[in-house]
mmCIF file of C-alpha atoms in Angstrom:
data_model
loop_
_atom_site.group_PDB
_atom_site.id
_atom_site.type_symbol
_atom_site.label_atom_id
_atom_site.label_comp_id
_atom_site.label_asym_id
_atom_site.label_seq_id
_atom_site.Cartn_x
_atom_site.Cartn_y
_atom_site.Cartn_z
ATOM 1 C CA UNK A 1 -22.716 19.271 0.403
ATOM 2 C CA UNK A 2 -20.680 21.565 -1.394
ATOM 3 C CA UNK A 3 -22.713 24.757 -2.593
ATOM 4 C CA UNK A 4 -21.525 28.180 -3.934
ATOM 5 C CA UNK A 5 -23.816 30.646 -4.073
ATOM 6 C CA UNK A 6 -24.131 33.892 -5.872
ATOM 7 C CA UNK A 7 -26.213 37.548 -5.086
ATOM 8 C CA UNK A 8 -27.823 38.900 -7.192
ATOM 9 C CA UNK A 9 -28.871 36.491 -9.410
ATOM 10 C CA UNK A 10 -29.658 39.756 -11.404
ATOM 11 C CA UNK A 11 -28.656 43.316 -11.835
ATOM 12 C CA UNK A 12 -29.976 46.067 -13.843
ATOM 13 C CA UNK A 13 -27.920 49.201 -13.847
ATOM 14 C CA UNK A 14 -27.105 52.190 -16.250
ATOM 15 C CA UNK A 15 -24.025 52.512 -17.539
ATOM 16 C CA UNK A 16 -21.305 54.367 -15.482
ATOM 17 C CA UNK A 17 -22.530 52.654 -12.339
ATOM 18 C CA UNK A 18 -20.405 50.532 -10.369
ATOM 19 C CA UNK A 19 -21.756 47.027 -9.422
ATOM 20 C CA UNK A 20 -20.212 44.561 -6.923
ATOM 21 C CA UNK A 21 -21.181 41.105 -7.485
ATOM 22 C CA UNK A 22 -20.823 38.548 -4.828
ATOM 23 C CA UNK A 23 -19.571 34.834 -4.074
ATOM 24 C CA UNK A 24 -19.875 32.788 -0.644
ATOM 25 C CA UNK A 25 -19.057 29.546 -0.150
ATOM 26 C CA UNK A 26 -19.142 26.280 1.758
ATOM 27 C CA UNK A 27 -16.859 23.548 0.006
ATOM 28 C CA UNK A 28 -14.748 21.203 1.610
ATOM 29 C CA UNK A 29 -10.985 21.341 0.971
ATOM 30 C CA UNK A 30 -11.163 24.760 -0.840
ATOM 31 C CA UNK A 31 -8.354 25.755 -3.687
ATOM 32 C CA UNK A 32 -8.883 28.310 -5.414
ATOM 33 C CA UNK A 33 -12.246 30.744 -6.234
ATOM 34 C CA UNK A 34 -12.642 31.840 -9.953
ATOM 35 C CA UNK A 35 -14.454 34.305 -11.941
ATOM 36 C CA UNK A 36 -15.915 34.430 -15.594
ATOM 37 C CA UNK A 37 -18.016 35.977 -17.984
ATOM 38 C CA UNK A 38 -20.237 34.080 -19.801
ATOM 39 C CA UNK A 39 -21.886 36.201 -22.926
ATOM 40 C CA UNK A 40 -23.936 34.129 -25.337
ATOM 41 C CA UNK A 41 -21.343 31.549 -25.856
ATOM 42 C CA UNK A 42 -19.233 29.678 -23.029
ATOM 43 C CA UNK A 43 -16.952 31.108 -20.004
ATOM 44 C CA UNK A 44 -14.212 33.328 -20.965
ATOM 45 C CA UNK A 45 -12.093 33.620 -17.502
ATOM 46 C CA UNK A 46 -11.375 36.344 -15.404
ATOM 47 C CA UNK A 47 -9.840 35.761 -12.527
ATOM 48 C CA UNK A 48 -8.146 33.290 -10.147
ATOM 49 C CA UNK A 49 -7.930 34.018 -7.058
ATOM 50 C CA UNK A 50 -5.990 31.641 -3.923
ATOM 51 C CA UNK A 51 -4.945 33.905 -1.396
ATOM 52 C CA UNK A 52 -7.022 36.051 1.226
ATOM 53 C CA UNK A 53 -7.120 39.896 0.860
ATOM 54 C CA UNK A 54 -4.831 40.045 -2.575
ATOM 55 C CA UNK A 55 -7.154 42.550 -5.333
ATOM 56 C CA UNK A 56 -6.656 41.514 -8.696
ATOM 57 C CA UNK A 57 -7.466 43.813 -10.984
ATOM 58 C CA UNK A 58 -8.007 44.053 -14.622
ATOM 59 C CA UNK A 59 -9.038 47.169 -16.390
ATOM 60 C CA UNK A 60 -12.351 48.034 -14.869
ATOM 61 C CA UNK A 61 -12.761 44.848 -12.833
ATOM 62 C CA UNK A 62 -11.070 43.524 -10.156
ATOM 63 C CA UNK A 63 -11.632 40.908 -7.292
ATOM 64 C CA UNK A 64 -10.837 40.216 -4.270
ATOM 65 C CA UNK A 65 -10.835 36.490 -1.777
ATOM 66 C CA UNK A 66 -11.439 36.447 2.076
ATOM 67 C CA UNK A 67 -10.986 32.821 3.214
ATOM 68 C CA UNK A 68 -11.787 33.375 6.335
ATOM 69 C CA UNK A 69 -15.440 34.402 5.807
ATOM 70 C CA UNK A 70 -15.153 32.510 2.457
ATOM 71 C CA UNK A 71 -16.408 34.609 0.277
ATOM 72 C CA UNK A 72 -15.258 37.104 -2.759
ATOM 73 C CA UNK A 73 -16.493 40.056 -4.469
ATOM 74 C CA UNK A 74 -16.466 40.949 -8.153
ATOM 75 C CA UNK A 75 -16.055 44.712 -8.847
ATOM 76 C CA UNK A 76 -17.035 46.554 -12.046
ATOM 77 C CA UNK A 77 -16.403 50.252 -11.938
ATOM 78 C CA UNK A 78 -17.393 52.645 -14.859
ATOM 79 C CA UNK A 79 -20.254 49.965 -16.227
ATOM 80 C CA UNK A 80 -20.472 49.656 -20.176
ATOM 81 C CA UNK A 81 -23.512 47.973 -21.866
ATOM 82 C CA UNK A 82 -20.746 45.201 -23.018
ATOM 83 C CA UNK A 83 -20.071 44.304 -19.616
ATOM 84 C CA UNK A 84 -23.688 42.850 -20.156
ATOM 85 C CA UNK A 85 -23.332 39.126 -19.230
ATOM 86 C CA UNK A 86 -23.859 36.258 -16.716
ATOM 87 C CA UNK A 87 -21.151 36.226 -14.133
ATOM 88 C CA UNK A 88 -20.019 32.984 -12.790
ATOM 89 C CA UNK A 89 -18.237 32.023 -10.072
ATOM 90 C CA UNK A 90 -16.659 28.728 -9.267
ATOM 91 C CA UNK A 91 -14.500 26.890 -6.963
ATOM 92 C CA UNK A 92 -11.564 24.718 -6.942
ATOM 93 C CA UNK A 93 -10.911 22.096 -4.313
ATOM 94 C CA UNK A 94 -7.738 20.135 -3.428
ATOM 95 C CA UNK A 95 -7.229 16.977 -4.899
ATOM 96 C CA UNK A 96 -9.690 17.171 -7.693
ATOM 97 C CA UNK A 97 -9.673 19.548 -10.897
ATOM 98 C CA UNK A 98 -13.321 19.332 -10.399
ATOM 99 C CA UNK A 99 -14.782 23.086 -10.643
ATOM 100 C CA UNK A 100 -18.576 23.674 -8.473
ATOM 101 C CA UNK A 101 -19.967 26.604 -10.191
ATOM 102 C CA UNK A 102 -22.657 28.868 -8.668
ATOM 103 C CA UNK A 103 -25.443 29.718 -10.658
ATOM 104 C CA UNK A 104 -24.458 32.903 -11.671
ATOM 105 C CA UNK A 105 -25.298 36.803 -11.642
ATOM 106 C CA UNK A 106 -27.344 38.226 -14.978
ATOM 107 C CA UNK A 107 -26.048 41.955 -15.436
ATOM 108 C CA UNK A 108 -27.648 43.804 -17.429
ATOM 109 C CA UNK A 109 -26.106 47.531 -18.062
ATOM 110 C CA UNK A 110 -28.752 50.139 -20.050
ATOM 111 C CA UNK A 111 -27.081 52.893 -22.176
ATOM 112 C CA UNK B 1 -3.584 31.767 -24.062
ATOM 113 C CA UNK B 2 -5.041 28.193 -24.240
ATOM 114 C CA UNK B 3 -8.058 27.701 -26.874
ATOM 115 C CA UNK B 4 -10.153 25.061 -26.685
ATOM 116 C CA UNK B 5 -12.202 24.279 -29.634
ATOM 117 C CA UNK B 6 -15.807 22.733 -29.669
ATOM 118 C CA UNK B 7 -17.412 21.240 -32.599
ATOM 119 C CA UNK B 8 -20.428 21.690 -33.435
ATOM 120 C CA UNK B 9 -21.809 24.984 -32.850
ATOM 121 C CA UNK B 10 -25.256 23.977 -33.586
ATOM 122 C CA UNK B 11 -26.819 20.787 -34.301
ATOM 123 C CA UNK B 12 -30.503 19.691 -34.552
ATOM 124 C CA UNK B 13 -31.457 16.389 -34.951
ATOM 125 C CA UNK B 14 -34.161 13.836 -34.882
ATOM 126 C CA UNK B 15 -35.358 11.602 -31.720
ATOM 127 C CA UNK B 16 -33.774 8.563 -31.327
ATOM 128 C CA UNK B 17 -30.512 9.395 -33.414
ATOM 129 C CA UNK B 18 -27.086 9.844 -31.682
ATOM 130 C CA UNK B 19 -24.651 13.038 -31.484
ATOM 131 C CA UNK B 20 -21.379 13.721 -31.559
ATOM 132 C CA UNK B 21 -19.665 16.540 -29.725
ATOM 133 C CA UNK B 22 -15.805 16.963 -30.430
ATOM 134 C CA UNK B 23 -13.281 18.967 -27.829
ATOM 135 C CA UNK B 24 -9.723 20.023 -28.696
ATOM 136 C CA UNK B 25 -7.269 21.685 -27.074
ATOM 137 C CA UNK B 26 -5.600 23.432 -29.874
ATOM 138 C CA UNK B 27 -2.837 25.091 -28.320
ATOM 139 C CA UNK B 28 -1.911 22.385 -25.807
ATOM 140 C CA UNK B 29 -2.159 18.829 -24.298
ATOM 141 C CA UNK B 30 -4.945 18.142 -22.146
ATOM 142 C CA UNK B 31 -4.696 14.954 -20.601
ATOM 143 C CA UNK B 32 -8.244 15.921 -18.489
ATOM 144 C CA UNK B 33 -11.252 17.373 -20.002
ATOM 145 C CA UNK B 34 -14.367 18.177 -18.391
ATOM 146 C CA UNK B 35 -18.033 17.801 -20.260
ATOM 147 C CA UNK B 36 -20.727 20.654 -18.754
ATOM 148 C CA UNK B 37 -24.387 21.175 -19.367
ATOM 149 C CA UNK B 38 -26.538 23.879 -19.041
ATOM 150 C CA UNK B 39 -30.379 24.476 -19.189
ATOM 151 C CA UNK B 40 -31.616 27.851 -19.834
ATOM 152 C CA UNK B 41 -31.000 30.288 -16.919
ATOM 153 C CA UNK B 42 -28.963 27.791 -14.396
ATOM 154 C CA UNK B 43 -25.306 27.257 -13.493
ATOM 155 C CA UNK B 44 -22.911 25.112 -15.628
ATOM 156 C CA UNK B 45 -23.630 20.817 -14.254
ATOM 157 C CA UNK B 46 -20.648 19.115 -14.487
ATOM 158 C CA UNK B 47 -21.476 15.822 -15.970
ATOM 159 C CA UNK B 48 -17.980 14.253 -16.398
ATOM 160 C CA UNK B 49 -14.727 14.189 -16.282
ATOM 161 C CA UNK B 50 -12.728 12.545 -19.395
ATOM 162 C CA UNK B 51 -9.237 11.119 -18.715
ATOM 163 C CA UNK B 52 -7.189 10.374 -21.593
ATOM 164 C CA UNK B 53 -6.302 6.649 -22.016
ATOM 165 C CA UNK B 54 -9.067 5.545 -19.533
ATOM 166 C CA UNK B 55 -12.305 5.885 -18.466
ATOM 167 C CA UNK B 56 -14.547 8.755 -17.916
ATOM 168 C CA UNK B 57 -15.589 9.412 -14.523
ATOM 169 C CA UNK B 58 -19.133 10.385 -14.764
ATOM 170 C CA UNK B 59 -21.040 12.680 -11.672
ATOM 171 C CA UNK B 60 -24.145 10.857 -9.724
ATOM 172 C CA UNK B 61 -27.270 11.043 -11.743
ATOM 173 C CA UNK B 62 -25.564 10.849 -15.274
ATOM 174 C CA UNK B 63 -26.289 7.783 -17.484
ATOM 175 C CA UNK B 64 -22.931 6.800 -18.611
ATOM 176 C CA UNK B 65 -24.447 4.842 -21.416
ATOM 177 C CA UNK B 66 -26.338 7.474 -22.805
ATOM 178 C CA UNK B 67 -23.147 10.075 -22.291
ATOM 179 C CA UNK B 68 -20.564 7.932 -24.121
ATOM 180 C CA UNK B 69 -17.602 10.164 -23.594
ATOM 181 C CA UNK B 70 -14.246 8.946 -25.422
ATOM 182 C CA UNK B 71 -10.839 10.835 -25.103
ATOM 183 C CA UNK B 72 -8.523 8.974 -27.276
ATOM 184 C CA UNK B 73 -5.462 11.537 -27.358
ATOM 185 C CA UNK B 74 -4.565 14.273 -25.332
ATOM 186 C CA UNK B 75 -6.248 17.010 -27.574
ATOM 187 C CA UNK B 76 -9.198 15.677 -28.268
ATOM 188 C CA UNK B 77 -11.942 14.286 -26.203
ATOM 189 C CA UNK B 78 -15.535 13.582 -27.555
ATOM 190 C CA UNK B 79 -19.333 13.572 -26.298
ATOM 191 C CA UNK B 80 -21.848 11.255 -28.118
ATOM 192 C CA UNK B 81 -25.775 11.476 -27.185
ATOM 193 C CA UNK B 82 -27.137 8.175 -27.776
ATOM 194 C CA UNK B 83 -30.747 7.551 -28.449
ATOM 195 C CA UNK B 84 -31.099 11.417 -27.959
ATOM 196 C CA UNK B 85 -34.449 12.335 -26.659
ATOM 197 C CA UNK B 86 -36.300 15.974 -26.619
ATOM 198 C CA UNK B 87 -35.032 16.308 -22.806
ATOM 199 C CA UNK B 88 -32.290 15.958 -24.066
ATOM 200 C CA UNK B 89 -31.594 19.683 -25.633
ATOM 201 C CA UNK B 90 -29.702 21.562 -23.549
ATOM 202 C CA UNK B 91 -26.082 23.523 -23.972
ATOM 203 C CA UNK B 92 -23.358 21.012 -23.846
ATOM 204 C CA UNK B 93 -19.842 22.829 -22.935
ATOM 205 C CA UNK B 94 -16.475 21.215 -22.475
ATOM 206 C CA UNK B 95 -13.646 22.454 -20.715
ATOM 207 C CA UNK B 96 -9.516 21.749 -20.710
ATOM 208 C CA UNK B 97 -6.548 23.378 -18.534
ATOM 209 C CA UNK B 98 -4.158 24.164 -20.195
ATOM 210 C CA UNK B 99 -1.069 21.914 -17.491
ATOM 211 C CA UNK B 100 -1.484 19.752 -14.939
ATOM 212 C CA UNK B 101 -1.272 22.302 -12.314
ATOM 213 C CA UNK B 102 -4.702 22.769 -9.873
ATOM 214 C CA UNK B 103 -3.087 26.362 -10.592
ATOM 215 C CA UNK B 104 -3.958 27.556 -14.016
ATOM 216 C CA UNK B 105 -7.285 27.937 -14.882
ATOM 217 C CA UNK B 106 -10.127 26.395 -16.696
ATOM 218 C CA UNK B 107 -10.309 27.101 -20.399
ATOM 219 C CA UNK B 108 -13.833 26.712 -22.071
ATOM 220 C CA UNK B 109 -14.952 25.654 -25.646
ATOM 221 C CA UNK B 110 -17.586 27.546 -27.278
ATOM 222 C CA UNK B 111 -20.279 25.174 -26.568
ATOM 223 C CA UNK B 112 -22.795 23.053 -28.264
ATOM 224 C CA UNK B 113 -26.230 23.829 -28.528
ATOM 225 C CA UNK B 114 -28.182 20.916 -28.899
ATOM 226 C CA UNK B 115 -31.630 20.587 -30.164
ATOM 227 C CA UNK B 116 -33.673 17.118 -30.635
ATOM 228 C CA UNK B 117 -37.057 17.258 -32.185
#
């Protein structure tokens, strides 16, 4: 069965930390490994991520994919109390546009 | 960037009575949307996946005649909850890409809370 799973399912930091959120997984055929941010409303994307050992980086987060012990880590560096938010990770496999989600990380950053 | 639009926001409504959930892709064509729940605290469920110009293809477990999911052009695909039930409440969120590449992303709608008293 495919499963991703995510650790911590919750966080609690103060704000300036850094946090590294992480993403294993066992799917069959994998494509592609994606973050988001999910605030009170839906997903808002963050990252895609296909290749092994290739950081992408956006402001104060970035992300990085090894395929070979399938698994990725979402860094946060310099934590604000608006980077408060589930974290979701989800997986792409070939031949379907299907998406298996994990069931997320809660961060919570304290002023 | 792609924006997918969900409609409504909110809606409480009555046992028994059916729902409506609209999806557009505003800013593109979608020919495949996908149709997400979520209960408070868990992951995003895929429930199905809605094709434009044919059928839905729904995941095991979800009742295709209580999901009616129709997606009559390629920006707009639409969720109805028949016969909606209290267990049925529950975050409804629909998703688009924005090509038919495995290689862009997923682009979410805001999501519909649902409530049935």
């Amino acid at each position: 069965e495919d499963k991703v799973v995510q650790s911590p399912l919750s966080l609690v930091v103060h704000e300036g930390d850094t946090v590294t959120l992480n993403c294993s997984y066992e799917v069959t055929n994998f494509r592609s490994l994606l973050w988001y941010k999910q605030e009170k409303k839906a997903p808002t994307f963050l990252f895609m991520l296909t290749s092994s050992g290739i950081e992408k980086k956006s402001g104060r987060l970035s992300s990085i994919l090894d395929k070979k012990e399938l698994f990725s880590i979402l860094n946060i560096t310099a934590t604000q109390t608006g980077d408060s938010a589930i974290y979701l990770c989800a997986v792409g496999q070939g031949g379907s546009e299907k998406l298996v989600f994990g069931k997320g990380t809660k961060l919570t950053v304290n002023p | 960037g792609a924006v997918v639009s969900q409609h409504p926001s909110r809606v409480i409504c009555k046992s028994g009575t059916s729902v409506k959930i609209e999806c557009r892709s505003l800013d593109f064509q979608a020919t495949t949307m996908f149709w997400y729940r979520q209960f408070p605290k868990k992951s995003l469920m895929l429930m199905a996946t809605s094709n434009e110009g044919s059928k839905a293809t729904y995941e095991q477990g979800v009742e295709k005649d209580k999901f009616l999911i129709n997606h009559a052009s390629l920006t707009l695909s639409t969720l109805t909850v028949t016969s909606a039930h209290p267990e049925d409440s529950s975050f409804y969120i629909c998703s688009a890409r924005g090509v038919t590449s495995y290689n862009s992303p997923l682009h979410f709608g805001n999501g519909t809370r649902l409530t049935v008293t």
